[in-house]
mmCIF file of C-alpha atoms in Angstrom:
data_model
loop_
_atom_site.group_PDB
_atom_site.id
_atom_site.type_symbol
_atom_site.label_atom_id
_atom_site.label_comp_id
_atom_site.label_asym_id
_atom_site.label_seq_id
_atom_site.Cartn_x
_atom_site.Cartn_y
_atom_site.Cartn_z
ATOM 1 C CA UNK B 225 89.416 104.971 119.713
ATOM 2 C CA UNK B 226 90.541 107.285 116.622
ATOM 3 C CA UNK B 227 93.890 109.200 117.221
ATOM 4 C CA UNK B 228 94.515 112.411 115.863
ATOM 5 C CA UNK B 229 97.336 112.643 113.669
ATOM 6 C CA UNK B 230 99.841 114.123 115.841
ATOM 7 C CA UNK B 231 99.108 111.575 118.756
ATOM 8 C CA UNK B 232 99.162 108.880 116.651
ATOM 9 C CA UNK B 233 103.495 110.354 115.379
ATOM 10 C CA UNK B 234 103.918 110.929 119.648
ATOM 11 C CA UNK B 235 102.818 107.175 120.253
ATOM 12 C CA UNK B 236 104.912 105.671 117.143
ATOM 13 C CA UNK B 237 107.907 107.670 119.429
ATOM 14 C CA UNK B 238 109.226 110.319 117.078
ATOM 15 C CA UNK B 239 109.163 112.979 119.443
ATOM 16 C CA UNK B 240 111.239 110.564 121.620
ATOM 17 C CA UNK B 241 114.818 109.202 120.901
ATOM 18 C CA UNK B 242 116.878 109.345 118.013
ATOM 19 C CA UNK B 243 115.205 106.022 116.626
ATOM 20 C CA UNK B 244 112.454 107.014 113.829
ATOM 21 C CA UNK B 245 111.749 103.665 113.135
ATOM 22 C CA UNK B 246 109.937 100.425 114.418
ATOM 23 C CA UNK B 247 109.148 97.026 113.495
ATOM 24 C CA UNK B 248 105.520 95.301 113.409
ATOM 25 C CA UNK B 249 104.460 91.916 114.182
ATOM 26 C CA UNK B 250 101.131 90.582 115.655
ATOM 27 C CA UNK B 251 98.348 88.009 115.632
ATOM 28 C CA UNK B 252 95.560 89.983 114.485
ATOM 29 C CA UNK B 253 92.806 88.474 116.659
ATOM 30 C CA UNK B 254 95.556 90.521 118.951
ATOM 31 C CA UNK B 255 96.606 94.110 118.505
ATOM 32 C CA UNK B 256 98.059 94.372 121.667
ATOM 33 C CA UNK B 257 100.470 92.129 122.260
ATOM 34 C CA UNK B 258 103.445 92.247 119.921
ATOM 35 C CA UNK B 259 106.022 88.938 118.798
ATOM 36 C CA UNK B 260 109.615 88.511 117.840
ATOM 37 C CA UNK B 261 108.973 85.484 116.106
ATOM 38 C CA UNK B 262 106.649 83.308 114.438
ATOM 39 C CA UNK B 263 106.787 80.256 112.060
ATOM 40 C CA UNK B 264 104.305 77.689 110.080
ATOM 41 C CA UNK B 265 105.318 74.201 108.476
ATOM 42 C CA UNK B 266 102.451 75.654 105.363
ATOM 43 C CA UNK B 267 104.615 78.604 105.145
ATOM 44 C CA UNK B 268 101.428 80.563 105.142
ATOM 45 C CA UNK B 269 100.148 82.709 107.806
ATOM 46 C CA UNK B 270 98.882 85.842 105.243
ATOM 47 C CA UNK B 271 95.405 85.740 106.951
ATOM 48 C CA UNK B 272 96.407 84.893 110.588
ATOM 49 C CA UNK B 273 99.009 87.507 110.883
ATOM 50 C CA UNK B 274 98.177 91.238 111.204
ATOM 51 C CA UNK B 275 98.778 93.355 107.833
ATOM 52 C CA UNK B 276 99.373 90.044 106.504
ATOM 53 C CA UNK B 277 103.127 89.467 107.367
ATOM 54 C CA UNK B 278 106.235 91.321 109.484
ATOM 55 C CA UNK B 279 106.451 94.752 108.585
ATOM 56 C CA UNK B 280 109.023 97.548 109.301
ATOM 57 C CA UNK B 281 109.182 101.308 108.832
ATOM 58 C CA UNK B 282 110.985 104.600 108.710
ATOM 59 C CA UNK B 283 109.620 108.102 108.326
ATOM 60 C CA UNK B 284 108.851 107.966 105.087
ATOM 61 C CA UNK B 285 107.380 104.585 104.507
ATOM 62 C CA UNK B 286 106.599 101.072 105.723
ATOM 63 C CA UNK B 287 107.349 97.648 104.197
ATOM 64 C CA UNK B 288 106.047 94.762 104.516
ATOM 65 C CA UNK B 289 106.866 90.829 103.548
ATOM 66 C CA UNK B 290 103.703 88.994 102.898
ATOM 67 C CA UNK B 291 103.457 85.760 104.955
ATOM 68 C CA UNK B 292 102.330 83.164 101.985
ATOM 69 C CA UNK B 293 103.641 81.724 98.808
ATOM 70 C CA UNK B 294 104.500 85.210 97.569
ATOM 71 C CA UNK B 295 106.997 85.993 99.894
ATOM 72 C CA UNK B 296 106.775 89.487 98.318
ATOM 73 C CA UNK B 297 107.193 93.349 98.995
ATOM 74 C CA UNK B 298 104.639 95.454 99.662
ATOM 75 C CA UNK B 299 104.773 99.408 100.828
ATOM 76 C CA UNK B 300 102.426 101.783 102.398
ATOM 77 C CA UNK B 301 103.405 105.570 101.726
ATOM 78 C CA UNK B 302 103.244 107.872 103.826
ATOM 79 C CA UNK B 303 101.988 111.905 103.012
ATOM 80 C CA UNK B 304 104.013 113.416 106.326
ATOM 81 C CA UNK B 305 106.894 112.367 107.648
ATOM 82 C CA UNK B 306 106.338 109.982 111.045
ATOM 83 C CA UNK B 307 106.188 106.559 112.764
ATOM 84 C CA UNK B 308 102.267 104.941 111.838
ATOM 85 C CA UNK B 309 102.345 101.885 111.813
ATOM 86 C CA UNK B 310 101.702 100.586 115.645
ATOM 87 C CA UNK B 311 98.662 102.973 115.512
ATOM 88 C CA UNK B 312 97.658 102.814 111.790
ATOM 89 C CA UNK B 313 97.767 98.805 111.690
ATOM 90 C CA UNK B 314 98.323 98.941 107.508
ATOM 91 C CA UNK B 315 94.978 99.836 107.128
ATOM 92 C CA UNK B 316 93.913 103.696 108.931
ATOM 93 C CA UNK B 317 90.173 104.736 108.051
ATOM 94 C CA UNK B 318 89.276 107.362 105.239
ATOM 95 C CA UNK B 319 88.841 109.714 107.740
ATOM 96 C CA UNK B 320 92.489 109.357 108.945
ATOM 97 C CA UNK B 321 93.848 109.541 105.634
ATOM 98 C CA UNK B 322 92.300 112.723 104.805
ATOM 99 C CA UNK B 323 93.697 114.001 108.093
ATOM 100 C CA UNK B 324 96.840 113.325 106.714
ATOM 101 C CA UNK B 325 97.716 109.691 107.378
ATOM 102 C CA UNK B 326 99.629 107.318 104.822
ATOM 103 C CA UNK B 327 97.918 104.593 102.964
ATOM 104 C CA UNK B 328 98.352 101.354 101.205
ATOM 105 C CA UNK B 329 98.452 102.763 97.387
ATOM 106 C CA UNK B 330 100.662 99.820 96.436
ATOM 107 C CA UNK B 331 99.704 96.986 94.537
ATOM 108 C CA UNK B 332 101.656 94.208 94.265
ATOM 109 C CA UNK B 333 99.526 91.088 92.489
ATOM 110 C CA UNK B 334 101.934 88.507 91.228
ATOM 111 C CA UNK B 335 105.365 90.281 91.242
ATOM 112 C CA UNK B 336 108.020 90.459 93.444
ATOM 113 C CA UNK B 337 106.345 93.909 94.414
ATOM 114 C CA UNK B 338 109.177 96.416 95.474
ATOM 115 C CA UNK B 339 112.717 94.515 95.645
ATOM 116 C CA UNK B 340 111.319 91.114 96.744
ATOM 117 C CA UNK B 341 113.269 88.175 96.131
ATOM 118 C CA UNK B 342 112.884 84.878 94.341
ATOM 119 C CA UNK B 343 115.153 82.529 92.423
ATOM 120 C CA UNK B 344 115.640 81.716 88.974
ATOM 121 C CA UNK B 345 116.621 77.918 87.800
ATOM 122 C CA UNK B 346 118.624 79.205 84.516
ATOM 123 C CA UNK B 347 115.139 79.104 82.674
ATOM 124 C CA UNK B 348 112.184 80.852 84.908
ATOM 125 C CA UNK B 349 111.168 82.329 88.099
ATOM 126 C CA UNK B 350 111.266 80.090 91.024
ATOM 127 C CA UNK B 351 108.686 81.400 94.233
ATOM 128 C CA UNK B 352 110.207 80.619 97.618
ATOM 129 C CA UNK B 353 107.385 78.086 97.634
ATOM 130 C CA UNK B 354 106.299 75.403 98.571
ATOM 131 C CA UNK B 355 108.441 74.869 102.402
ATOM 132 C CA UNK B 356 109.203 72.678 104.496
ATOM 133 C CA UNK B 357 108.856 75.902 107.323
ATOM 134 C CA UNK B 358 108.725 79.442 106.805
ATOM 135 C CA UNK B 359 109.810 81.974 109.753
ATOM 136 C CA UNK B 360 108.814 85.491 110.501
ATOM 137 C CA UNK B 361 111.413 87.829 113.011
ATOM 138 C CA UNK B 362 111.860 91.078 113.469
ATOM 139 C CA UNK B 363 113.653 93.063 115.932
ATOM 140 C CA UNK B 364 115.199 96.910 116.598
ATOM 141 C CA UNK B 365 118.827 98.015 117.081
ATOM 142 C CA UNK B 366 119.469 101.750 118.465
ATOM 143 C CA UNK B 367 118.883 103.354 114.962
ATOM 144 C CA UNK B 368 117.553 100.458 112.607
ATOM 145 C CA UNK B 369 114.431 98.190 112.629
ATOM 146 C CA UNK B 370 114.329 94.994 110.769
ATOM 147 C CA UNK B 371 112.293 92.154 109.463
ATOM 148 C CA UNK B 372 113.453 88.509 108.547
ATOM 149 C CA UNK B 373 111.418 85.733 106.589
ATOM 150 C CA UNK B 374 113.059 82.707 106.126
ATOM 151 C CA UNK B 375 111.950 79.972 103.327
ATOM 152 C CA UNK B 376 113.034 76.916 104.420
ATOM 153 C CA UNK B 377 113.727 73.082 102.013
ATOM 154 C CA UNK B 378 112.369 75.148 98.877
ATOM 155 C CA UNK B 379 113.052 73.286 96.282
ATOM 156 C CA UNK B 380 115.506 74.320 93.636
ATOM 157 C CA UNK B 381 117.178 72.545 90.923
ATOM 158 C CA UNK B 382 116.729 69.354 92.751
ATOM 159 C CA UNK B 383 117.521 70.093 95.895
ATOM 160 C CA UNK B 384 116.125 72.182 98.795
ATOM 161 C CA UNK B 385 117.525 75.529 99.931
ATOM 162 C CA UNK B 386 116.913 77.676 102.834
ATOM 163 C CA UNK B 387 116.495 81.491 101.565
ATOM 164 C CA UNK B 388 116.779 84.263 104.054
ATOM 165 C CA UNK B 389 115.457 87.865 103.423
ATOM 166 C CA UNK B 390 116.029 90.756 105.332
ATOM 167 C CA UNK B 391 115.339 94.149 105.345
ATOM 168 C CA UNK B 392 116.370 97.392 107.148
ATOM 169 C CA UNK B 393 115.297 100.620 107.440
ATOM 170 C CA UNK B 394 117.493 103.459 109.089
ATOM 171 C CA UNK B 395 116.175 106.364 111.413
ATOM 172 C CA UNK B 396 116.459 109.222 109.221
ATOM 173 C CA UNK B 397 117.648 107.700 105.790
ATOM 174 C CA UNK B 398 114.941 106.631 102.803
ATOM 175 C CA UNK B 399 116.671 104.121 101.615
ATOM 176 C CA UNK B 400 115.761 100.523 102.971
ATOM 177 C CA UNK B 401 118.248 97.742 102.671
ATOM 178 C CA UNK B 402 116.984 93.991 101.047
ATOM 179 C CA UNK B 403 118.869 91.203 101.569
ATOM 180 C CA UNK B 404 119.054 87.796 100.266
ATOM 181 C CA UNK B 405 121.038 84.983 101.672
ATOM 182 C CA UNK B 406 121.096 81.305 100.996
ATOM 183 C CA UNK B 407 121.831 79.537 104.108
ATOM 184 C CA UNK B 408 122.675 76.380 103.030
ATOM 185 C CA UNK B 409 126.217 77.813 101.809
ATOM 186 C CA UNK B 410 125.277 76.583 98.439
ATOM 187 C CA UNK B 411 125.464 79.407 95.628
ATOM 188 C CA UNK B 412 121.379 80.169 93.604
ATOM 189 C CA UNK B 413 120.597 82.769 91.640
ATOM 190 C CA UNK B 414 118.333 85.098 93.067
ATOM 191 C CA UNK B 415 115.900 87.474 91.123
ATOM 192 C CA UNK B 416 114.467 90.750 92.294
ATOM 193 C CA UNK B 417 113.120 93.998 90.998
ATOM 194 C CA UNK B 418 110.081 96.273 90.746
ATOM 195 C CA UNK B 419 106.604 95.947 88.952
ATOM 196 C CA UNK B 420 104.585 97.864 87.480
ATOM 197 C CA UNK B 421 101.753 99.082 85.978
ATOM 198 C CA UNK B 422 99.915 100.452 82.579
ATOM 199 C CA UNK B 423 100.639 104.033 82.116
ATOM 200 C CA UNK B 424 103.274 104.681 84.742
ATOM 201 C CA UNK B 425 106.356 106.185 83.782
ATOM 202 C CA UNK B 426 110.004 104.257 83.747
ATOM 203 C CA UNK B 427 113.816 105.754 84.801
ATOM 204 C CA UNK B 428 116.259 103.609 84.150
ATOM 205 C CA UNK B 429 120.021 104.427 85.076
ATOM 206 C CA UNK B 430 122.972 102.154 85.356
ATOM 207 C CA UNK B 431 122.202 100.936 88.776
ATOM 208 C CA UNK B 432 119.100 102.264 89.027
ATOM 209 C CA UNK B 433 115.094 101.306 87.984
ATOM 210 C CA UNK B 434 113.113 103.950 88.889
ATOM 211 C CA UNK B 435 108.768 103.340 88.341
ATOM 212 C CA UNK B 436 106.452 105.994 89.050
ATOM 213 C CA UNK B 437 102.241 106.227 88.072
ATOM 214 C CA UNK B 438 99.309 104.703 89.487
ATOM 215 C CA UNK B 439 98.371 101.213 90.985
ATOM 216 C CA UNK B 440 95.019 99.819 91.059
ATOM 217 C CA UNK B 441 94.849 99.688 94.853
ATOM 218 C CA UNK B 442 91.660 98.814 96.337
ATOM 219 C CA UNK B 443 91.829 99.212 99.577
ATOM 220 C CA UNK B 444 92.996 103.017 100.049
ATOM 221 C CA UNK B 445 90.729 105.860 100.200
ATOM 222 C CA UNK B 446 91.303 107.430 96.969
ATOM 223 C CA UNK B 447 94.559 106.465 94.250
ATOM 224 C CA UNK B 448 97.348 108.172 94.428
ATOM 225 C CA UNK B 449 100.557 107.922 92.277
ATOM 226 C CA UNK B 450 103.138 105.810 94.186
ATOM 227 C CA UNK B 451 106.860 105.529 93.233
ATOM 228 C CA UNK B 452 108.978 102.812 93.459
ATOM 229 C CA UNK B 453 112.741 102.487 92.808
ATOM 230 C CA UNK B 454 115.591 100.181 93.242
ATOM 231 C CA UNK B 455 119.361 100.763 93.700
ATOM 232 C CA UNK B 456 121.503 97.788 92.378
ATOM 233 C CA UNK B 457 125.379 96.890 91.865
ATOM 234 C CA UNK B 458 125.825 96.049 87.901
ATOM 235 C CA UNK B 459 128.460 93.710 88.488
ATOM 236 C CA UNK B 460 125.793 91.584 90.747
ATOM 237 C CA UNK B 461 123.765 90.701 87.950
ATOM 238 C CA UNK B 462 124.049 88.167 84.725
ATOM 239 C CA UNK B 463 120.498 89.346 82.897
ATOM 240 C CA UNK B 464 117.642 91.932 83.269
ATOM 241 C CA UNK B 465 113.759 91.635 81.836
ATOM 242 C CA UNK B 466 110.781 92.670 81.454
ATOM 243 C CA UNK B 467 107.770 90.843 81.836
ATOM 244 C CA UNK B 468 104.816 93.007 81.350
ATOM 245 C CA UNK B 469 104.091 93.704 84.975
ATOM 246 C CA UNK B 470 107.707 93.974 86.847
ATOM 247 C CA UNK B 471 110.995 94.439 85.875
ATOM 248 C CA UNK B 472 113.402 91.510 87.129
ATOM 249 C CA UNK B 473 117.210 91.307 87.733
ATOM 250 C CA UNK B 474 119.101 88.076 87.695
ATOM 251 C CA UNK B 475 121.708 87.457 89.671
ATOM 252 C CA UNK B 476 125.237 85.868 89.467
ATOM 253 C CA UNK B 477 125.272 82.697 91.560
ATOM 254 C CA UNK B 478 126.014 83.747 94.529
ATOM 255 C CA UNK B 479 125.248 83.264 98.720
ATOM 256 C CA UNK B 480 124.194 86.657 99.646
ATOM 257 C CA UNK B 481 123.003 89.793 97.502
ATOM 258 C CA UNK B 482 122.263 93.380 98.239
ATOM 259 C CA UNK B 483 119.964 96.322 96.295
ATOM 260 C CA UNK B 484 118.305 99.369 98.265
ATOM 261 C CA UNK B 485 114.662 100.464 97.683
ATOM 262 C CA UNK B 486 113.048 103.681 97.585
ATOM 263 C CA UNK B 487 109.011 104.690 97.530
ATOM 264 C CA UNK B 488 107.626 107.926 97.471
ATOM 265 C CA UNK B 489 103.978 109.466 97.014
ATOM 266 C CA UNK B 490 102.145 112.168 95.124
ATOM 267 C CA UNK B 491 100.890 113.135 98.314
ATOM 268 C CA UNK B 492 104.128 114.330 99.795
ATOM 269 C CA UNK B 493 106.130 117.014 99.635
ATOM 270 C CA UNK B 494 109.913 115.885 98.879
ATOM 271 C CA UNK B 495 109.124 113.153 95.873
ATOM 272 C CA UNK B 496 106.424 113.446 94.245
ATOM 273 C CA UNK B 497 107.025 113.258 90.589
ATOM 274 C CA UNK B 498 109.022 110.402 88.881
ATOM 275 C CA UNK B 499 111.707 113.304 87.772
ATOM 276 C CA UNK B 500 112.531 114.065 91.519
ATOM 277 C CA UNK B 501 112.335 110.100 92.370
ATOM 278 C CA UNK B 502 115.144 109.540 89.414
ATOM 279 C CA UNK B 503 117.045 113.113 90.714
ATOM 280 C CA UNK B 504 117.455 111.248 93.860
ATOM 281 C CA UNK B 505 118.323 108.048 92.750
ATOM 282 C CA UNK B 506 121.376 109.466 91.008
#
């Protein structure tokens, strides 16, 4: 059954409550019923699990963490202001998105995708792969949803670690939170960021990377310029760089780390130009 735009905001509750967010995760032989948790000793579930990992949104956009060896970021933008995803599943039809829907213009390949964490051995990139287990959780508080994956025994430096990350979206705030915690106690550096692609545009401020042009999505009805953007303390990091396809920040070693994210569309009308993208980041 297709949903009209307008049901599909009433069921994802923003006419109701003060909480204009939600959380996502399902089995997707199984749209109906919804989990808290899941977990897998091959740490991937990307096909098993609908849109291909937890997810979370606000209403402005949705994230999700991909169940698999990427453990990255992913975002689907949204044109109008509202809750989607229970009704939208990731994916609506081209119909729906002409009607006014979001989509999934993000790409994320190979990179951390939008604020996505990994670790770095003092020489390269390390993925939060392989595990010994790898959890999914998500839950809702009275104005915040939130997703969890946990990496557990990845091995680093010659040892195993057990990396957390969480993030947190706010009813009525852009920004989401990302969080990375190593719950062994044991201090790693952690790297994050934002990619990229050929032709878009770059903003860089002093705790600030700001990315704006278009992805080669696949998968949406028609490409539209996404931006992506992320918020960072200075004083948190040791080295920054540029690969060709994401800019990464290196932490300090450290147990826990913090950076904000930010994605906006074309298609919208508050940010849709990488100057109004950087005007709010400052």
């Amino acid at each position: 059954m297709k949903l009209s735009f307008m049901a599909a905001l009433l069921l994802g509750g923003i006419c109701f409550g003060q909480n204009n967010t939600d959380a996502s995760l399902y089995m997707k032989a199984d749209k109906i019923s919804y989990l808290t948790d899941i977990g897998s000793e091959s740490g991937d579930l990307y096909s098993t699990i609908g849109h291909h990992g937890p997810a979370v949104e606000n209403e402005w956009m949705a994230l999700r963490i991909y169940f698999s060896d990427k453990v990255a970021i992913d975002v689907y933008n949204k044109a109008k202001k509202g809750l989607e995803l229970k009704a939208a599943h990731w994916y609506p039809t081209p119909e729906q998105q002409k009607e006014g829907w979001g989509a999934d213009y993000y790409k994320v390949g190979a990179t951390v995708g939008l604020g996505g964490v990994r670790l770095w051995d003092g020489e390269k990139v390390i993925p939060l792969n392989p595990v010994t287990n790898r959890l999914a959780h998500v839950g809702k508080t009275e104005n915040t949803s939130y997703m969890e994956m946990i990496s557990r025994g990845v091995p680093y430096k010659g040892k195993k670690v057990d990396i957390k990350v969480r993030v947190t979206v706010f009813s009525g705030k852009r920004e989401a939170k990302v969080e990375a915690f190593s719950l062994n106690g044991e201090k790693v550096q952690f790297v994050t960021g934002v990619n990229y692609f050929k032709g878009c545009g770059t903003k860089k401020g002093a705790n600030y990377i700001a990315v704006w042009g278009k992805h080669p999505e696949d998968v949406a009805a028609e490409i539209v310029e996404v931006g992506g953007a992320i918020k960072y303390n200075p004083k948190d990091y040791v080295k920054s760089t540029d690969d060709g396809t994401q800019y990464l920040l290196i932490s300090k070693p450290t147990k826990h780390l913090e950076t904000e994210v930010v994605s906006a569309c074309a298609r919208e009308k508050e940010i849709n130009n990488l100057d109004k993208l950087e005007a709010y980041m400052k």
